[in-house]
């Protein structure tokens, strides 16, 4: 099954504030980011990938349409997933993160985040002799690898730093 | 070896000549160092059976010593390279994940390049030039006594000194971290203002558990008053066994309690996975040829550094000639470029004269991408006590540099990077010696201004050599430089009484000027495990 990235529209962040009071000093600790999927047919979401920037905990809620007759409802997929073990220090602050659908707790499994792909069954081992063609190809791969390594060995070892014997330089470059 | 006909080869098996099935005989020990041809030849012997092929190969590895070599090589890779990151992370993320640190390192590098360029133009000396044949011959003749040369280096100045670097670190700011410009309870009391995660004493006690009071240590339990039967003899015996087994991981664990002097050279080589093969000696000779052929501006910087530091040191001046050989070859070694994959720094770039901007004429300068600074030669000097064969000394230094020393002069968020070490030092002092810290701040003697130079040089040139080697044992054993920050704090703790009485930065410097009488292991042990908190 091949995976493709789904085009999405990420809206600007909205701060959650208590009541209507806008204070300049108080910094809200919770921001909301809306992500919509305009004009896309229903799909099976496998993975959400993003780069963090100083978010400590992440919750994800999805609004799913189950059928034409029931109204769409909001379901929490992920609650307070920890991205930064110590929010006051840099750990995890700018990391790349992937969230997979199996990380959602199964009781709130929305319909389109449905059945996980069944794992491939391991090939049953034949009793007695291993399959000769398989052994042969594995051994061939091994020889090919050793030959490759041996061939590349000498060329990378003594690296040349000059260009055709010339190392007459200008000044150091800033770019 | 009897010839095997291929008539009975099972269908589908090409490339492997198997014939009659015979019981697997146990081979006599195949000496290690065989190449794959011999492995191929061995597997074509008639004793090999198809169904046990996998086991036979494994057995061959074990008997020939290759299994151990593979394990050591894998262990070495695991120790050096960072763990695999997210597939979407670009290469610069692997060098340094925090964008503001990458930018700061980039700015710092630009300053260094400008400094080197202006030295070049002011002195009208090219960055690199090919030596005329006569000069090449001359250098070859006095290769082993380059120290006797007295070139005029008065016009050269080091590209930077540790204190210049400290100023850059002090000005590091995380743009997303608001702590106000004015002094408030949120600003850090020390000089480092970035919120990196550092270990506290309970975490350090766990990390350095083998340094605890109930574990024997070389540097403590081998002193003359302690009978050797209590610890030293057994420890030496275990060390010899570890060397016989040639197991890197075991050696690394063992050396946490210190290395016996007689075993240290071999143990370090084992941990760093260095074995002097003929190709390594050849490689070193090739580097030497490169030095003979081309003269680089950085060579003068190296000369000047050695003359200013190691040559003036009572312990190291005898090794002056070795230092030139190692450092000049180091500058030509392009294999060092590999470490920039996980170093936040990047190698300086230049173009062949007249080909500015043409990528096929782009080169790195110096060839290894490392511009030495004032004190750089002190990374090599202590190793001269352990290794006397130049190519081995060279290999050990190179490995120590790409594993550890590079972190001491580049800006990164790594736990063993100099920024983290500075913050660890300051935090330890503030937390466990708050009165001392406050007093020193009040008199204008920020502790980091004194301890920074110790940590940047990994204490080389400040401690007595036997103590330094015991300290570097632990750097290898724990695969971390954090012990440098702990020792720096422990030194302040040790001299706290005197420091509380001083009233100026100069007086504080004087109290801490001479560390040559210190015994590092008792200091570390007391600070970590015996200080009432």
PDB file of N, CA and C in Angstrom, chain B residues 288-335:
ATOM      1  N   UNK B 288      52.113  12.695   5.536  1.00  0.00           N
ATOM      2  CA  UNK B 288      53.431  13.332   5.677  1.00  0.00           C
ATOM      3  C   UNK B 288      53.883  13.877   4.318  1.00  0.00           C
ATOM      4  N   UNK B 289      53.652  13.094   3.267  1.00  0.00           N
ATOM      5  CA  UNK B 289      54.011  13.566   1.915  1.00  0.00           C
ATOM      6  C   UNK B 289      53.241  14.833   1.560  1.00  0.00           C
ATOM      7  N   UNK B 290      51.967  14.869   1.949  1.00  0.00           N
ATOM      8  CA  UNK B 290      51.182  16.065   1.686  1.00  0.00           C
ATOM      9  C   UNK B 290      51.767  17.283   2.386  1.00  0.00           C
ATOM     10  N   UNK B 291      52.251  17.077   3.625  1.00  0.00           N
ATOM     11  CA  UNK B 291      52.852  18.189   4.368  1.00  0.00           C
ATOM     12  C   UNK B 291      54.099  18.680   3.638  1.00  0.00           C
ATOM     13  N   UNK B 292      54.898  17.725   3.176  1.00  0.00           N
ATOM     14  CA  UNK B 292      56.141  18.085   2.495  1.00  0.00           C
ATOM     15  C   UNK B 292      55.839  18.888   1.231  1.00  0.00           C
ATOM     16  N   UNK B 293      54.787  18.487   0.516  1.00  0.00           N
ATOM     17  CA  UNK B 293      54.528  19.101  -0.784  1.00  0.00           C
ATOM     18  C   UNK B 293      53.900  20.479  -0.708  1.00  0.00           C
ATOM     19  N   UNK B 294      52.974  20.649   0.234  1.00  0.00           N
ATOM     20  CA  UNK B 294      52.291  21.941   0.315  1.00  0.00           C
ATOM     21  C   UNK B 294      52.530  22.597   1.659  1.00  0.00           C
ATOM     22  N   UNK B 295      52.722  23.903   1.627  1.00  0.00           N
ATOM     23  CA  UNK B 295      52.861  24.694   2.837  1.00  0.00           C
ATOM     24  C   UNK B 295      51.557  25.441   3.058  1.00  0.00           C
ATOM     25  N   UNK B 296      50.997  25.335   4.244  1.00  0.00           N
ATOM     26  CA  UNK B 296      49.738  26.018   4.522  1.00  0.00           C
ATOM     27  C   UNK B 296      49.939  27.127   5.554  1.00  0.00           C
ATOM     28  N   UNK B 297      49.095  28.143   5.460  1.00  0.00           N
ATOM     29  CA  UNK B 297      49.139  29.225   6.443  1.00  0.00           C
ATOM     30  C   UNK B 297      48.877  28.678   7.842  1.00  0.00           C
ATOM     31  N   UNK B 298      47.979  27.705   7.947  1.00  0.00           N
ATOM     32  CA  UNK B 298      47.673  27.164   9.280  1.00  0.00           C
ATOM     33  C   UNK B 298      48.907  26.509   9.901  1.00  0.00           C
ATOM     34  N   UNK B 299      49.870  26.082   9.071  1.00  0.00           N
ATOM     35  CA  UNK B 299      51.091  25.503   9.637  1.00  0.00           C
ATOM     36  C   UNK B 299      51.765  26.500  10.573  1.00  0.00           C
ATOM     37  N   UNK B 300      51.789  27.766  10.137  1.00  0.00           N
ATOM     38  CA  UNK B 300      52.417  28.782  10.986  1.00  0.00           C
ATOM     39  C   UNK B 300      51.641  28.960  12.274  1.00  0.00           C
ATOM     40  N   UNK B 301      50.313  28.853  12.183  1.00  0.00           N
ATOM     41  CA  UNK B 301      49.503  28.957  13.392  1.00  0.00           C
ATOM     42  C   UNK B 301      49.814  27.803  14.338  1.00  0.00           C
ATOM     43  N   UNK B 302      50.018  26.618  13.757  1.00  0.00           N
ATOM     44  CA  UNK B 302      50.345  25.458  14.578  1.00  0.00           C
ATOM     45  C   UNK B 302      51.699  25.642  15.239  1.00  0.00           C
ATOM     46  N   UNK B 303      52.684  26.066  14.445  1.00  0.00           N
ATOM     47  CA  UNK B 303      54.015  26.322  15.017  1.00  0.00           C
ATOM     48  C   UNK B 303      53.924  27.276  16.187  1.00  0.00           C
ATOM     49  N   UNK B 304      53.204  28.374  15.940  1.00  0.00           N
ATOM     50  CA  UNK B 304      53.113  29.393  16.976  1.00  0.00           C
ATOM     51  C   UNK B 304      52.452  28.825  18.214  1.00  0.00           C
ATOM     52  N   UNK B 305      51.380  28.043  18.019  1.00  0.00           N
ATOM     53  CA  UNK B 305      50.675  27.498  19.169  1.00  0.00           C
ATOM     54  C   UNK B 305      51.570  26.574  19.976  1.00  0.00           C
ATOM     55  N   UNK B 306      52.290  25.690  19.276  1.00  0.00           N
ATOM     56  CA  UNK B 306      53.173  24.766  19.992  1.00  0.00           C
ATOM     57  C   UNK B 306      54.235  25.543  20.757  1.00  0.00           C
ATOM     58  N   UNK B 307      54.815  26.534  20.110  1.00  0.00           N
ATOM     59  CA  UNK B 307      55.865  27.317  20.771  1.00  0.00           C
ATOM     60  C   UNK B 307      55.328  28.032  21.997  1.00  0.00           C
ATOM     61  N   UNK B 308      54.097  28.535  21.901  1.00  0.00           N
ATOM     62  CA  UNK B 308      53.551  29.317  23.018  1.00  0.00           C
ATOM     63  C   UNK B 308      53.059  28.445  24.158  1.00  0.00           C
ATOM     64  N   UNK B 309      52.596  27.241  23.866  1.00  0.00           N
ATOM     65  CA  UNK B 309      51.975  26.444  24.923  1.00  0.00           C
ATOM     66  C   UNK B 309      52.829  25.247  25.322  1.00  0.00           C
ATOM     67  N   UNK B 310      52.833  24.206  24.482  1.00  0.00           N
ATOM     68  CA  UNK B 310      53.482  22.968  24.896  1.00  0.00           C
ATOM     69  C   UNK B 310      54.981  23.142  25.153  1.00  0.00           C
ATOM     70  N   UNK B 311      55.633  23.949  24.329  1.00  0.00           N
ATOM     71  CA  UNK B 311      57.082  24.107  24.509  1.00  0.00           C
ATOM     72  C   UNK B 311      57.425  24.770  25.821  1.00  0.00           C
ATOM     73  N   UNK B 312      56.480  25.525  26.367  1.00  0.00           N
ATOM     74  CA  UNK B 312      56.736  26.210  27.627  1.00  0.00           C
ATOM     75  C   UNK B 312      56.335  25.391  28.832  1.00  0.00           C
ATOM     76  N   UNK B 313      55.792  24.202  28.571  1.00  0.00           N
ATOM     77  CA  UNK B 313      55.269  23.403  29.666  1.00  0.00           C
ATOM     78  C   UNK B 313      56.327  22.398  30.121  1.00  0.00           C
ATOM     79  N   UNK B 314      56.545  22.350  31.417  1.00  0.00           N
ATOM     80  CA  UNK B 314      57.578  21.458  31.963  1.00  0.00           C
ATOM     81  C   UNK B 314      57.364  20.002  31.588  1.00  0.00           C
ATOM     82  N   UNK B 315      56.087  19.591  31.483  1.00  0.00           N
ATOM     83  CA  UNK B 315      55.819  18.183  31.206  1.00  0.00           C
ATOM     84  C   UNK B 315      55.950  17.855  29.731  1.00  0.00           C
ATOM     85  N   UNK B 316      55.638  18.821  28.867  1.00  0.00           N
ATOM     86  CA  UNK B 316      55.417  18.479  27.467  1.00  0.00           C
ATOM     87  C   UNK B 316      56.464  18.980  26.486  1.00  0.00           C
ATOM     88  N   UNK B 317      57.392  19.808  26.958  1.00  0.00           N
ATOM     89  CA  UNK B 317      58.309  20.401  25.977  1.00  0.00           C
ATOM     90  C   UNK B 317      59.151  19.353  25.247  1.00  0.00           C
ATOM     91  N   UNK B 318      59.373  18.203  25.912  1.00  0.00           N
ATOM     92  CA  UNK B 318      60.169  17.147  25.262  1.00  0.00           C
ATOM     93  C   UNK B 318      59.485  16.592  24.028  1.00  0.00           C
ATOM     94  N   UNK B 319      58.177  16.776  23.930  1.00  0.00           N
ATOM     95  CA  UNK B 319      57.441  16.186  22.817  1.00  0.00           C
ATOM     96  C   UNK B 319      57.216  17.161  21.669  1.00  0.00           C
ATOM     97  N   UNK B 320      57.885  18.290  21.726  1.00  0.00           N
ATOM     98  CA  UNK B 320      57.635  19.346  20.756  1.00  0.00           C
ATOM     99  C   UNK B 320      57.645  18.833  19.311  1.00  0.00           C
ATOM    100  N   UNK B 321      58.662  18.046  18.962  1.00  0.00           N
ATOM    101  CA  UNK B 321      58.772  17.569  17.578  1.00  0.00           C
ATOM    102  C   UNK B 321      57.599  16.685  17.192  1.00  0.00           C
ATOM    103  N   UNK B 322      57.185  15.812  18.124  1.00  0.00           N
ATOM    104  CA  UNK B 322      56.024  14.955  17.841  1.00  0.00           C
ATOM    105  C   UNK B 322      54.796  15.802  17.542  1.00  0.00           C
ATOM    106  N   UNK B 323      54.647  16.883  18.297  1.00  0.00           N
ATOM    107  CA  UNK B 323      53.448  17.698  18.153  1.00  0.00           C
ATOM    108  C   UNK B 323      53.359  18.312  16.760  1.00  0.00           C
ATOM    109  N   UNK B 324      54.497  18.794  16.248  1.00  0.00           N
ATOM    110  CA  UNK B 324      54.467  19.338  14.885  1.00  0.00           C
ATOM    111  C   UNK B 324      54.049  18.264  13.900  1.00  0.00           C
ATOM    112  N   UNK B 325      54.668  17.087  14.038  1.00  0.00           N
ATOM    113  CA  UNK B 325      54.367  16.019  13.076  1.00  0.00           C
ATOM    114  C   UNK B 325      52.881  15.682  13.075  1.00  0.00           C
ATOM    115  N   UNK B 326      52.346  15.476  14.267  1.00  0.00           N
ATOM    116  CA  UNK B 326      50.944  15.070  14.360  1.00  0.00           C
ATOM    117  C   UNK B 326      50.014  16.159  13.854  1.00  0.00           C
ATOM    118  N   UNK B 327      50.238  17.390  14.278  1.00  0.00           N
ATOM    119  CA  UNK B 327      49.294  18.457  13.940  1.00  0.00           C
ATOM    120  C   UNK B 327      49.376  18.867  12.476  1.00  0.00           C
ATOM    121  N   UNK B 328      50.588  18.852  11.907  1.00  0.00           N
ATOM    122  CA  UNK B 328      50.693  19.193  10.488  1.00  0.00           C
ATOM    123  C   UNK B 328      50.013  18.116   9.640  1.00  0.00           C
ATOM    124  N   UNK B 329      50.212  16.857   9.988  1.00  0.00           N
ATOM    125  CA  UNK B 329      49.538  15.781   9.255  1.00  0.00           C
ATOM    126  C   UNK B 329      48.034  15.854   9.438  1.00  0.00           C
ATOM    127  N   UNK B 330      47.609  16.185  10.656  1.00  0.00           N
ATOM    128  CA  UNK B 330      46.184  16.284  10.952  1.00  0.00           C
ATOM    129  C   UNK B 330      45.518  17.267  10.010  1.00  0.00           C
ATOM    130  N   UNK B 331      46.180  18.386   9.742  1.00  0.00           N
ATOM    131  CA  UNK B 331      45.587  19.410   8.874  1.00  0.00           C
ATOM    132  C   UNK B 331      45.355  18.930   7.450  1.00  0.00           C
ATOM    133  N   UNK B 332      46.102  17.933   7.029  1.00  0.00           N
ATOM    134  CA  UNK B 332      45.970  17.436   5.654  1.00  0.00           C
ATOM    135  C   UNK B 332      45.007  16.274   5.533  1.00  0.00           C
ATOM    136  N   UNK B 333      44.434  15.829   6.662  1.00  0.00           N
ATOM    137  CA  UNK B 333      43.694  14.568   6.654  1.00  0.00           C
ATOM    138  C   UNK B 333      42.224  14.765   6.289  1.00  0.00           C
ATOM    139  N   UNK B 334      41.862  14.448   5.058  1.00  0.00           N
ATOM    140  CA  UNK B 334      40.489  14.671   4.614  1.00  0.00           C
ATOM    141  C   UNK B 334      39.494  13.719   5.273  1.00  0.00           C
ATOM    142  N   UNK B 335      39.986  12.618   5.882  1.00  0.00           N
ATOM    143  CA  UNK B 335      39.026  11.712   6.521  1.00  0.00           C
ATOM    144  C   UNK B 335      38.366  12.381   7.731  1.00  0.00           C
TER     145      UNK B 335
END
